[in-house]
């Protein structure tokens, strides 16, 4: 039956995290027998429960008359108004809940849909429309473009450019590589970044906004990690804080990371009214909106004292966990010059030991020998080769055990 499916679906790969999960499940009995039961440092998701406050609000909502009826793809008015208030409270940004916000079944759904809406699909490589995406970057960006019939062109995030590349240089390289810049439809930015944890200041956002305005590119800001930070004086910003950004930008937000509501599948997109209207129009043909009870609970937590306290507590916990791994890795040979300690997200991005030829070879050895589940840097793009991503979401005792296993099993680093 495979031949019945379109060209793009036939050529897409199963998402990297599910492939890692499958391999881990295959090895679990043997690893457990050897005292190396898998410890997951691969998953990019909080493992704690959501705030009790939001769970109680969901229970409360279930008894409200009419709550079980259809919603709308754009979202209930009370939900959109709560989002508008959140954008004002958190970022000082004004967005119109009626025309500049749309609900999402998680930000991943929203990103996939905006990419599909922008690209006119073709199998002719020379004619493919292009979206510039971070590299290393969220693995789904390139796959979303593949299945949409477009081309993902890498924005290289490297130590040399401080993970904030000059976009004019990226565009010039695109032309040197034989592509037509007129085929570019959009630019994706992701700060704080997955997998690097890198952040960017307002000055850099302004440069990217000006760049997109110059060429009439849609600017897509993936802000899923904006509330995961370790310094109150350096909170990640919204691209919409830049004057005039709403002229060309859409920003995607998620409840998954700050509130550990990953399974609830809740998010929103806000920004340019015209682009958002086009986005919402297609969504109206695809889904009938979020369960209203979920919207009720999510709206309640967004601007609550309980929600803010939960985020602060969670971030403090991630900072402690980060320090456990950083201290342990230092003992194993990774020095301060070898990797950046991020001020945001729950990731560490490390160079692999020199004896391993590829990042996949290293992560396979970590799993098969020590039961440590990590993600090869190559999963995040060509500029990710030679690195590995570790998530710091496991319990503290498991993070200490990770270091103990690595030391016992000979996983050390020499520059």
mmCIF file of C-alpha atoms in Angstrom:
data_model
loop_
_atom_site.group_PDB
_atom_site.id
_atom_site.type_symbol
_atom_site.label_atom_id
_atom_site.label_comp_id
_atom_site.label_asym_id
_atom_site.label_seq_id
_atom_site.Cartn_x
_atom_site.Cartn_y
_atom_site.Cartn_z
ATOM 1 C CA UNK A 1 0.000 0.000 0.000
ATOM 2 C CA UNK A 2 3.000 2.325 0.323
ATOM 3 C CA UNK A 3 2.771 3.329 -3.329
ATOM 4 C CA UNK A 4 -0.631 4.903 -2.683
ATOM 5 C CA UNK A 5 0.889 7.551 -0.435
ATOM 6 C CA UNK A 6 2.321 10.779 -1.782
ATOM 7 C CA UNK A 7 5.986 11.228 -2.646
ATOM 8 C CA UNK A 8 6.731 13.331 0.432
ATOM 9 C CA UNK A 9 5.316 10.889 2.988
ATOM 10 C CA UNK A 10 7.114 7.987 1.322
ATOM 11 C CA UNK A 11 10.429 9.743 1.847
ATOM 12 C CA UNK A 12 10.013 10.996 5.393
ATOM 13 C CA UNK A 13 11.666 9.247 8.358
ATOM 14 C CA UNK A 14 10.100 8.386 11.684
ATOM 15 C CA UNK A 15 10.818 11.198 14.147
ATOM 16 C CA UNK A 16 14.237 10.724 15.792
ATOM 17 C CA UNK A 17 12.854 10.589 19.357
ATOM 18 C CA UNK A 18 10.568 7.685 18.480
ATOM 19 C CA UNK A 19 13.449 5.826 16.806
ATOM 20 C CA UNK A 20 15.546 6.272 19.938
ATOM 21 C CA UNK A 21 12.643 5.087 22.090
ATOM 22 C CA UNK A 22 12.204 1.973 19.978
ATOM 23 C CA UNK A 23 15.904 1.078 20.234
ATOM 24 C CA UNK A 24 15.862 1.709 23.989
ATOM 25 C CA UNK A 25 12.873 -0.599 24.436
ATOM 26 C CA UNK A 26 14.669 -3.345 22.504
ATOM 27 C CA UNK A 27 17.707 -3.111 24.794
ATOM 28 C CA UNK A 28 15.907 -2.573 28.105
ATOM 29 C CA UNK A 29 15.713 -6.237 29.252
ATOM 30 C CA UNK A 30 19.434 -6.849 28.644
ATOM 31 C CA UNK A 31 20.485 -3.498 30.154
ATOM 32 C CA UNK A 32 18.339 -4.049 33.229
ATOM 33 C CA UNK A 33 19.853 -7.477 33.760
ATOM 34 C CA UNK A 34 23.330 -5.886 33.678
ATOM 35 C CA UNK A 35 22.397 -3.203 36.221
ATOM 36 C CA UNK A 36 22.210 -0.543 33.530
ATOM 37 C CA UNK A 37 18.467 0.055 33.260
ATOM 38 C CA UNK A 38 17.984 2.956 30.849
ATOM 39 C CA UNK A 39 18.178 6.524 32.152
ATOM 40 C CA UNK A 40 16.473 8.906 29.735
ATOM 41 C CA UNK A 41 18.457 12.025 28.887
ATOM 42 C CA UNK A 42 16.913 12.197 25.433
ATOM 43 C CA UNK A 43 13.395 13.431 26.035
ATOM 44 C CA UNK A 44 12.813 17.175 25.687
ATOM 45 C CA UNK A 45 9.934 17.320 28.143
ATOM 46 C CA UNK A 46 9.444 17.960 31.868
ATOM 47 C CA UNK A 47 8.778 14.825 33.892
ATOM 48 C CA UNK A 48 6.968 16.466 36.845
ATOM 49 C CA UNK A 49 3.201 16.849 37.045
ATOM 50 C CA UNK A 50 1.587 20.111 35.914
ATOM 51 C CA UNK A 51 0.618 22.650 38.604
ATOM 52 C CA UNK A 52 -2.076 21.327 40.927
ATOM 53 C CA UNK A 53 -3.878 24.599 40.308
ATOM 54 C CA UNK A 54 -4.367 23.863 36.605
ATOM 55 C CA UNK A 55 -5.443 20.271 37.266
ATOM 56 C CA UNK A 56 -8.054 21.502 39.747
ATOM 57 C CA UNK A 57 -9.268 24.055 37.212
ATOM 58 C CA UNK A 58 -9.656 21.293 34.622
ATOM 59 C CA UNK A 59 -11.744 19.234 37.048
ATOM 60 C CA UNK A 60 -13.833 22.297 37.789
ATOM 61 C CA UNK A 61 -14.382 22.931 34.086
ATOM 62 C CA UNK A 62 -15.755 19.460 33.403
ATOM 63 C CA UNK A 63 -19.015 20.333 35.185
ATOM 64 C CA UNK A 64 -19.653 23.590 33.332
ATOM 65 C CA UNK A 65 -22.681 23.510 31.042
ATOM 66 C CA UNK A 66 -21.711 23.462 27.373
ATOM 67 C CA UNK A 67 -18.041 22.750 28.059
ATOM 68 C CA UNK A 68 -18.151 19.455 26.141
ATOM 69 C CA UNK A 69 -19.416 20.985 22.900
ATOM 70 C CA UNK A 70 -17.318 21.905 19.874
ATOM 71 C CA UNK A 71 -14.932 24.809 20.238
ATOM 72 C CA UNK A 72 -13.534 26.716 17.249
ATOM 73 C CA UNK A 73 -10.073 26.372 15.685
ATOM 74 C CA UNK A 74 -9.231 29.946 16.620
ATOM 75 C CA UNK A 75 -10.034 29.422 20.290
ATOM 76 C CA UNK A 76 -12.656 30.551 22.789
ATOM 77 C CA UNK A 77 -12.783 34.296 23.521
ATOM 78 C CA UNK A 78 -11.807 33.807 27.195
ATOM 79 C CA UNK A 79 -8.747 31.775 26.155
ATOM 80 C CA UNK A 80 -7.584 34.329 23.593
ATOM 81 C CA UNK A 81 -8.102 37.176 26.045
ATOM 82 C CA UNK A 82 -6.013 35.375 28.675
ATOM 83 C CA UNK A 83 -3.232 34.921 26.092
ATOM 84 C CA UNK A 84 -3.369 38.617 25.207
ATOM 85 C CA UNK A 85 -3.026 39.456 28.901
ATOM 86 C CA UNK A 86 -0.108 37.038 29.239
ATOM 87 C CA UNK A 87 1.715 38.626 26.309
ATOM 88 C CA UNK A 88 1.214 42.024 27.947
ATOM 89 C CA UNK A 89 2.243 40.881 31.432
ATOM 90 C CA UNK A 90 5.256 38.831 30.371
ATOM 91 C CA UNK A 91 6.611 40.763 27.393
ATOM 92 C CA UNK A 92 4.890 44.157 27.405
ATOM 93 C CA UNK A 93 3.434 43.305 23.993
ATOM 94 C CA UNK A 94 -0.062 44.277 22.860
ATOM 95 C CA UNK A 95 -1.854 41.725 20.674
ATOM 96 C CA UNK A 96 -5.507 41.871 19.681
ATOM 97 C CA UNK A 97 -7.261 38.699 20.906
ATOM 98 C CA UNK A 98 -9.785 38.940 18.068
ATOM 99 C CA UNK A 99 -7.403 39.273 15.134
ATOM 100 C CA UNK A 100 -3.821 38.557 16.238
ATOM 101 C CA UNK A 101 -4.037 35.301 18.231
ATOM 102 C CA UNK A 102 -4.984 31.742 17.292
ATOM 103 C CA UNK A 103 -5.044 28.649 19.490
ATOM 104 C CA UNK A 104 -2.892 25.645 18.624
ATOM 105 C CA UNK A 105 -3.053 21.929 19.359
ATOM 106 C CA UNK A 106 0.497 22.351 20.631
ATOM 107 C CA UNK A 107 3.063 24.609 18.929
ATOM 108 C CA UNK A 108 4.353 21.668 16.847
ATOM 109 C CA UNK A 109 0.999 21.461 15.068
ATOM 110 C CA UNK A 110 1.094 25.181 14.426
ATOM 111 C CA UNK A 111 4.599 25.117 12.978
ATOM 112 C CA UNK A 112 3.725 22.203 10.704
ATOM 113 C CA UNK A 113 0.626 23.989 9.441
ATOM 114 C CA UNK A 114 2.302 27.348 8.770
ATOM 115 C CA UNK A 115 5.046 25.601 6.811
ATOM 116 C CA UNK A 116 2.507 23.657 4.758
ATOM 117 C CA UNK A 117 0.556 26.849 4.063
ATOM 118 C CA UNK A 118 3.617 28.739 2.834
ATOM 119 C CA UNK A 119 5.042 26.107 0.496
ATOM 120 C CA UNK A 120 3.772 25.373 -3.001
ATOM 121 C CA UNK A 121 4.859 21.712 -3.187
ATOM 122 C CA UNK A 122 6.989 20.271 -5.963
ATOM 123 C CA UNK A 123 9.276 17.287 -6.410
ATOM 124 C CA UNK A 124 11.569 19.323 -8.696
ATOM 125 C CA UNK A 125 14.563 20.105 -6.477
ATOM 126 C CA UNK A 126 15.460 23.231 -8.489
ATOM 127 C CA UNK A 127 11.962 24.651 -8.107
ATOM 128 C CA UNK A 128 11.395 23.978 -4.413
ATOM 129 C CA UNK A 129 10.442 26.915 -2.231
ATOM 130 C CA UNK A 130 12.712 27.505 0.736
ATOM 131 C CA UNK A 131 12.465 28.255 4.434
ATOM 132 C CA UNK A 132 15.620 29.118 6.354
ATOM 133 C CA UNK A 133 15.820 27.034 9.543
ATOM 134 C CA UNK A 134 18.274 26.893 12.473
ATOM 135 C CA UNK A 135 21.036 24.265 12.262
ATOM 136 C CA UNK A 136 21.467 22.753 14.792
ATOM 137 C CA UNK A 137 17.738 23.065 15.321
ATOM 138 C CA UNK A 138 14.533 21.277 16.217
ATOM 139 C CA UNK A 139 14.585 18.100 14.129
ATOM 140 C CA UNK A 140 10.995 18.493 12.966
ATOM 141 C CA UNK A 141 11.617 21.720 11.017
ATOM 142 C CA UNK A 142 13.361 19.973 8.137
ATOM 143 C CA UNK A 143 10.960 17.031 8.178
ATOM 144 C CA UNK A 144 7.951 19.371 8.114
ATOM 145 C CA UNK A 145 9.429 21.001 5.032
ATOM 146 C CA UNK A 146 10.188 17.666 3.397
ATOM 147 C CA UNK A 147 6.627 16.443 3.777
ATOM 148 C CA UNK A 148 5.347 19.821 2.537
ATOM 149 C CA UNK A 149 7.384 19.636 -0.656
ATOM 150 C CA UNK A 150 9.743 22.447 0.301
ATOM 151 C CA UNK A 151 13.424 22.832 1.120
ATOM 152 C CA UNK A 152 14.976 23.524 4.512
ATOM 153 C CA UNK A 153 18.098 25.653 4.100
ATOM 154 C CA UNK A 154 20.368 25.755 7.180
ATOM 155 C CA UNK A 155 21.055 28.836 9.272
ATOM 156 C CA UNK A 156 24.360 27.728 10.850
ATOM 157 C CA UNK A 157 24.476 28.235 14.624
ATOM 158 C CA UNK A 158 28.101 27.869 15.626
ATOM 159 C CA UNK A 159 30.436 28.869 18.424
ATOM 160 C CA UNK A 160 32.213 31.142 15.943
ATOM 161 C CA UNK A 161 29.074 33.229 15.274
ATOM 162 C CA UNK A 162 27.962 33.009 18.917
ATOM 163 C CA UNK A 163 24.864 31.138 17.705
ATOM 164 C CA UNK A 164 23.591 34.385 16.146
ATOM 165 C CA UNK A 165 24.609 34.315 12.473
ATOM 166 C CA UNK A 166 24.540 37.273 10.102
ATOM 167 C CA UNK A 167 21.451 36.595 7.992
ATOM 168 C CA UNK A 168 22.856 38.451 4.982
ATOM 169 C CA UNK A 169 25.776 36.014 5.006
ATOM 170 C CA UNK A 170 23.343 33.092 5.150
ATOM 171 C CA UNK A 171 21.462 34.446 2.150
ATOM 172 C CA UNK A 172 24.697 35.030 0.244
ATOM 173 C CA UNK A 173 25.765 31.442 0.925
ATOM 174 C CA UNK A 174 22.383 30.217 -0.278
ATOM 175 C CA UNK A 175 22.999 31.906 -3.615
ATOM 176 C CA UNK A 176 26.551 30.530 -3.791
ATOM 177 C CA UNK A 177 25.031 27.073 -3.329
ATOM 178 C CA UNK A 178 22.971 27.624 -6.450
ATOM 179 C CA UNK A 179 19.616 28.500 -4.931
ATOM 180 C CA UNK A 180 17.413 31.448 -5.873
ATOM 181 C CA UNK A 181 16.762 33.809 -2.973
ATOM 182 C CA UNK A 182 13.405 34.629 -4.586
ATOM 183 C CA UNK A 183 12.335 31.111 -3.613
ATOM 184 C CA UNK A 184 12.753 31.909 0.101
ATOM 185 C CA UNK A 185 9.395 32.277 1.863
ATOM 186 C CA UNK A 186 10.280 32.504 5.551
ATOM 187 C CA UNK A 187 12.924 32.479 8.277
ATOM 188 C CA UNK A 188 12.599 30.398 11.459
ATOM 189 C CA UNK A 189 14.313 31.515 14.652
ATOM 190 C CA UNK A 190 14.266 29.591 17.923
ATOM 191 C CA UNK A 191 15.543 31.277 21.081
ATOM 192 C CA UNK A 192 16.066 29.873 23.639
ATOM 193 C CA UNK A 193 17.277 27.227 21.264
ATOM 194 C CA UNK A 194 16.697 23.503 21.095
ATOM 195 C CA UNK A 195 19.216 21.762 21.235
ATOM 196 C CA UNK A 196 21.819 24.400 22.192
ATOM 197 C CA UNK A 197 20.105 26.329 24.975
ATOM 198 C CA UNK A 198 21.428 29.521 23.347
ATOM 199 C CA UNK A 199 19.569 32.796 23.830
ATOM 200 C CA UNK A 200 19.604 36.066 21.880
ATOM 201 C CA UNK A 201 19.268 39.733 22.918
ATOM 202 C CA UNK A 202 16.778 42.231 21.542
ATOM 203 C CA UNK A 203 19.477 43.768 19.345
ATOM 204 C CA UNK A 204 19.842 40.535 17.405
ATOM 205 C CA UNK A 205 16.087 40.102 17.079
ATOM 206 C CA UNK A 206 15.945 43.589 15.551
ATOM 207 C CA UNK A 207 18.573 42.646 12.971
ATOM 208 C CA UNK A 208 16.546 39.601 11.945
ATOM 209 C CA UNK A 209 13.321 41.633 11.822
ATOM 210 C CA UNK A 210 15.002 44.239 9.598
ATOM 211 C CA UNK A 211 16.388 41.465 7.374
ATOM 212 C CA UNK A 212 12.956 39.881 6.911
ATOM 213 C CA UNK A 213 11.379 43.245 6.178
ATOM 214 C CA UNK A 214 14.014 43.989 3.555
ATOM 215 C CA UNK A 215 13.243 40.807 1.606
ATOM 216 C CA UNK A 216 9.567 40.394 2.549
ATOM 217 C CA UNK A 217 10.155 37.071 4.330
ATOM 218 C CA UNK A 218 7.733 35.848 6.999
ATOM 219 C CA UNK A 219 9.558 35.641 10.321
ATOM 220 C CA UNK A 220 8.533 32.580 12.334
ATOM 221 C CA UNK A 221 9.627 32.732 15.976
ATOM 222 C CA UNK A 222 9.462 29.430 17.871
ATOM 223 C CA UNK A 223 9.318 30.605 21.488
ATOM 224 C CA UNK A 224 8.510 27.265 23.136
ATOM 225 C CA UNK A 225 11.304 27.681 25.719
ATOM 226 C CA UNK A 226 10.919 31.385 26.517
ATOM 227 C CA UNK A 227 9.809 30.727 30.119
ATOM 228 C CA UNK A 228 12.629 28.301 30.906
ATOM 229 C CA UNK A 229 15.455 30.502 32.212
ATOM 230 C CA UNK A 230 17.782 30.698 35.198
ATOM 231 C CA UNK A 231 18.340 34.454 35.685
ATOM 232 C CA UNK A 232 15.460 36.812 36.452
ATOM 233 C CA UNK A 233 17.509 39.680 35.036
ATOM 234 C CA UNK A 234 17.946 37.929 31.683
ATOM 235 C CA UNK A 235 14.491 36.677 30.793
ATOM 236 C CA UNK A 236 14.211 35.574 27.143
ATOM 237 C CA UNK A 237 12.210 38.060 25.124
ATOM 238 C CA UNK A 238 9.485 37.917 22.482
ATOM 239 C CA UNK A 239 10.358 38.942 18.938
ATOM 240 C CA UNK A 240 7.202 41.056 19.068
ATOM 241 C CA UNK A 241 8.980 43.365 21.521
ATOM 242 C CA UNK A 242 10.909 44.710 18.539
ATOM 243 C CA UNK A 243 9.219 47.759 17.069
ATOM 244 C CA UNK A 244 7.527 46.880 13.794
ATOM 245 C CA UNK A 245 7.974 43.122 14.234
ATOM 246 C CA UNK A 246 4.251 42.538 13.869
ATOM 247 C CA UNK A 247 4.595 43.721 10.268
ATOM 248 C CA UNK A 248 6.313 40.455 9.334
ATOM 249 C CA UNK A 249 6.349 38.075 12.321
ATOM 250 C CA UNK A 250 4.342 35.249 13.847
ATOM 251 C CA UNK A 251 5.388 33.821 17.211
ATOM 252 C CA UNK A 252 4.533 30.331 18.448
ATOM 253 C CA UNK A 253 4.130 29.555 22.164
ATOM 254 C CA UNK A 254 3.551 26.356 24.106
ATOM 255 C CA UNK A 255 2.167 25.279 27.477
ATOM 256 C CA UNK A 256 4.266 22.100 27.351
ATOM 257 C CA UNK A 257 7.598 23.324 28.677
ATOM 258 C CA UNK A 258 6.755 25.950 31.355
ATOM 259 C CA UNK A 259 3.799 24.104 32.878
ATOM 260 C CA UNK A 260 4.718 20.448 32.115
ATOM 261 C CA UNK A 261 1.445 20.136 30.176
ATOM 262 C CA UNK A 262 2.991 18.172 27.307
ATOM 263 C CA UNK A 263 0.135 15.708 26.860
ATOM 264 C CA UNK A 264 -2.519 18.435 26.954
ATOM 265 C CA UNK A 265 -1.390 19.702 23.509
ATOM 266 C CA UNK A 266 -1.968 23.411 24.039
ATOM 267 C CA UNK A 267 -0.334 26.436 22.495
ATOM 268 C CA UNK A 268 -0.929 29.635 20.586
ATOM 269 C CA UNK A 269 0.402 31.719 17.724
ATOM 270 C CA UNK A 270 0.258 35.515 17.696
ATOM 271 C CA UNK A 271 1.484 38.357 15.536
ATOM 272 C CA UNK A 272 0.825 39.676 12.047
ATOM 273 C CA UNK A 273 -2.926 39.957 11.495
ATOM 274 C CA UNK A 274 -2.926 39.083 7.796
ATOM 275 C CA UNK A 275 -0.645 36.068 8.166
ATOM 276 C CA UNK A 276 -2.593 34.856 11.183
ATOM 277 C CA UNK A 277 -5.856 35.181 9.257
ATOM 278 C CA UNK A 278 -4.491 32.999 6.463
ATOM 279 C CA UNK A 279 -3.225 30.492 9.025
ATOM 280 C CA UNK A 280 -6.571 30.317 10.837
ATOM 281 C CA UNK A 281 -8.471 29.905 7.571
ATOM 282 C CA UNK A 282 -6.720 26.626 6.781
ATOM 283 C CA UNK A 283 -7.019 25.417 10.382
ATOM 284 C CA UNK A 284 -10.783 25.763 10.037
ATOM 285 C CA UNK A 285 -10.687 22.977 7.422
ATOM 286 C CA UNK A 286 -8.470 20.695 9.543
ATOM 287 C CA UNK A 287 -9.650 20.766 13.155
ATOM 288 C CA UNK A 288 -12.510 22.020 15.277
ATOM 289 C CA UNK A 289 -10.489 23.483 18.100
ATOM 290 C CA UNK A 290 -9.227 22.592 21.526
ATOM 291 C CA UNK A 291 -11.420 20.928 24.144
ATOM 292 C CA UNK A 292 -13.014 23.880 25.928
ATOM 293 C CA UNK A 293 -12.243 22.449 29.373
ATOM 294 C CA UNK A 294 -8.541 22.505 28.534
ATOM 295 C CA UNK A 295 -8.850 26.110 27.387
ATOM 296 C CA UNK A 296 -10.633 27.005 30.626
ATOM 297 C CA UNK A 297 -7.860 25.541 32.777
ATOM 298 C CA UNK A 298 -5.058 26.942 30.616
ATOM 299 C CA UNK A 299 -6.581 30.429 30.610
ATOM 300 C CA UNK A 300 -6.746 30.313 34.408
ATOM 301 C CA UNK A 301 -3.095 29.370 34.910
ATOM 302 C CA UNK A 302 -1.589 31.802 32.382
ATOM 303 C CA UNK A 303 -1.807 34.918 34.529
ATOM 304 C CA UNK A 304 -2.073 33.333 37.962
ATOM 305 C CA UNK A 305 0.232 33.597 40.964
ATOM 306 C CA UNK A 306 0.197 29.808 41.100
ATOM 307 C CA UNK A 307 1.435 29.563 37.519
ATOM 308 C CA UNK A 308 4.268 32.015 38.128
ATOM 309 C CA UNK A 309 5.303 30.209 41.305
ATOM 310 C CA UNK A 310 5.325 26.876 39.442
ATOM 311 C CA UNK A 311 7.553 28.240 36.662
ATOM 312 C CA UNK A 312 9.988 29.725 39.181
ATOM 313 C CA UNK A 313 10.163 26.504 41.193
ATOM 314 C CA UNK A 314 10.607 24.370 38.075
ATOM 315 C CA UNK A 315 13.379 26.597 36.752
ATOM 316 C CA UNK A 316 15.209 26.464 40.071
ATOM 317 C CA UNK A 317 14.977 22.690 39.934
ATOM 318 C CA UNK A 318 16.362 22.564 36.389
ATOM 319 C CA UNK A 319 19.224 24.841 37.407
ATOM 320 C CA UNK A 320 20.157 22.466 40.238
ATOM 321 C CA UNK A 321 20.003 19.494 37.895
ATOM 322 C CA UNK A 322 22.091 21.316 35.317
ATOM 323 C CA UNK A 323 24.792 21.930 37.930
ATOM 324 C CA UNK A 324 24.871 18.236 38.883
ATOM 325 C CA UNK A 325 25.616 17.238 35.298
ATOM 326 C CA UNK A 326 28.018 20.108 34.653
ATOM 327 C CA UNK A 327 30.075 19.289 37.772
ATOM 328 C CA UNK A 328 30.127 15.610 36.838
ATOM 329 C CA UNK A 329 31.127 16.251 33.237
ATOM 330 C CA UNK A 330 33.968 18.489 34.393
ATOM 331 C CA UNK A 331 35.334 15.525 36.369
ATOM 332 C CA UNK A 332 35.072 13.401 33.218
ATOM 333 C CA UNK A 333 37.216 15.830 31.226
ATOM 334 C CA UNK A 334 34.798 18.275 29.598
ATOM 335 C CA UNK A 335 36.297 21.656 30.531
ATOM 336 C CA UNK A 336 34.760 25.136 30.466
ATOM 337 C CA UNK A 337 36.101 25.798 26.974
ATOM 338 C CA UNK A 338 34.540 22.622 25.582
ATOM 339 C CA UNK A 339 30.878 23.515 26.027
ATOM 340 C CA UNK A 340 28.578 26.373 26.941
ATOM 341 C CA UNK A 341 26.508 26.196 30.116
ATOM 342 C CA UNK A 342 23.146 27.607 28.974
ATOM 343 C CA UNK A 343 21.134 30.247 30.823
ATOM 344 C CA UNK A 344 17.902 28.692 29.551
ATOM 345 C CA UNK A 345 16.178 25.415 28.558
ATOM 346 C CA UNK A 346 16.902 21.993 30.055
ATOM 347 C CA UNK A 347 19.605 20.928 27.581
ATOM 348 C CA UNK A 348 23.367 20.513 27.520
ATOM 349 C CA UNK A 349 25.188 20.435 24.162
ATOM 350 C CA UNK A 350 28.546 18.650 24.331
ATOM 351 C CA UNK A 351 31.321 17.724 21.896
ATOM 352 C CA UNK A 352 31.745 13.961 21.660
ATOM 353 C CA UNK A 353 35.021 12.288 22.691
ATOM 354 C CA UNK A 354 37.600 12.207 19.899
ATOM 355 C CA UNK A 355 37.727 8.414 19.694
ATOM 356 C CA UNK A 356 34.230 8.356 18.200
ATOM 357 C CA UNK A 357 33.877 9.150 14.510
ATOM 358 C CA UNK A 358 30.244 10.267 14.654
ATOM 359 C CA UNK A 359 27.736 11.479 17.205
ATOM 360 C CA UNK A 360 25.514 8.482 16.485
ATOM 361 C CA UNK A 361 28.404 6.109 17.209
ATOM 362 C CA UNK A 362 28.927 7.822 20.575
ATOM 363 C CA UNK A 363 25.255 7.814 21.618
ATOM 364 C CA UNK A 364 24.904 4.172 20.553
ATOM 365 C CA UNK A 365 27.861 3.265 22.769
ATOM 366 C CA UNK A 366 26.411 5.243 25.679
ATOM 367 C CA UNK A 367 23.131 3.374 25.367
ATOM 368 C CA UNK A 368 24.466 -0.120 24.694
ATOM 369 C CA UNK A 369 27.181 -0.033 27.355
ATOM 370 C CA UNK A 370 25.813 2.269 30.063
ATOM 371 C CA UNK A 371 22.072 2.490 29.444
ATOM 372 C CA UNK A 372 22.303 6.283 29.052
ATOM 373 C CA UNK A 373 19.825 7.538 26.457
ATOM 374 C CA UNK A 374 21.028 10.650 24.615
ATOM 375 C CA UNK A 375 20.429 12.251 21.221
ATOM 376 C CA UNK A 376 23.150 12.435 18.543
ATOM 377 C CA UNK A 377 23.875 15.971 17.387
ATOM 378 C CA UNK A 378 23.457 14.896 13.766
ATOM 379 C CA UNK A 379 19.715 14.564 14.435
ATOM 380 C CA UNK A 380 19.546 18.361 14.603
ATOM 381 C CA UNK A 381 21.270 19.119 11.288
ATOM 382 C CA UNK A 382 24.631 18.909 9.562
ATOM 383 C CA UNK A 383 26.187 21.439 11.939
ATOM 384 C CA UNK A 384 25.221 19.183 14.847
ATOM 385 C CA UNK A 385 27.584 16.391 13.869
ATOM 386 C CA UNK A 386 30.280 15.865 16.485
ATOM 387 C CA UNK A 387 27.997 16.807 19.373
ATOM 388 C CA UNK A 388 25.462 15.189 21.681
ATOM 389 C CA UNK A 389 22.388 16.628 23.402
ATOM 390 C CA UNK A 390 21.601 15.721 26.994
ATOM 391 C CA UNK A 391 18.306 16.615 28.689
ATOM 392 C CA UNK A 392 18.467 17.389 32.396
ATOM 393 C CA UNK A 393 14.909 16.311 33.182
ATOM 394 C CA UNK A 394 15.679 13.056 35.014
ATOM 395 C CA UNK A 395 15.540 12.943 38.852
ATOM 396 C CA UNK A 396 18.665 14.164 40.639
ATOM 397 C CA UNK A 397 19.679 10.702 41.855
ATOM 398 C CA UNK A 398 19.562 9.447 38.268
ATOM 399 C CA UNK A 399 21.773 12.321 37.089
ATOM 400 C CA UNK A 400 24.383 11.395 39.707
ATOM 401 C CA UNK A 401 24.096 7.796 38.512
ATOM 402 C CA UNK A 402 24.691 8.904 34.910
ATOM 403 C CA UNK A 403 28.059 10.366 35.900
ATOM 404 C CA UNK A 404 28.939 7.276 37.949
ATOM 405 C CA UNK A 405 28.141 4.959 35.033
ATOM 406 C CA UNK A 406 30.100 7.066 32.551
ATOM 407 C CA UNK A 407 33.132 7.046 34.830
ATOM 408 C CA UNK A 408 32.957 3.289 35.480
ATOM 409 C CA UNK A 409 32.348 2.497 31.822
ATOM 410 C CA UNK A 410 35.183 4.649 30.516
ATOM 411 C CA UNK A 411 33.287 7.542 28.941
ATOM 412 C CA UNK A 412 35.671 10.457 29.363
ATOM 413 C CA UNK A 413 36.614 13.446 27.260
ATOM 414 C CA UNK A 414 39.996 14.625 26.069
ATOM 415 C CA UNK A 415 40.296 17.676 23.840
#
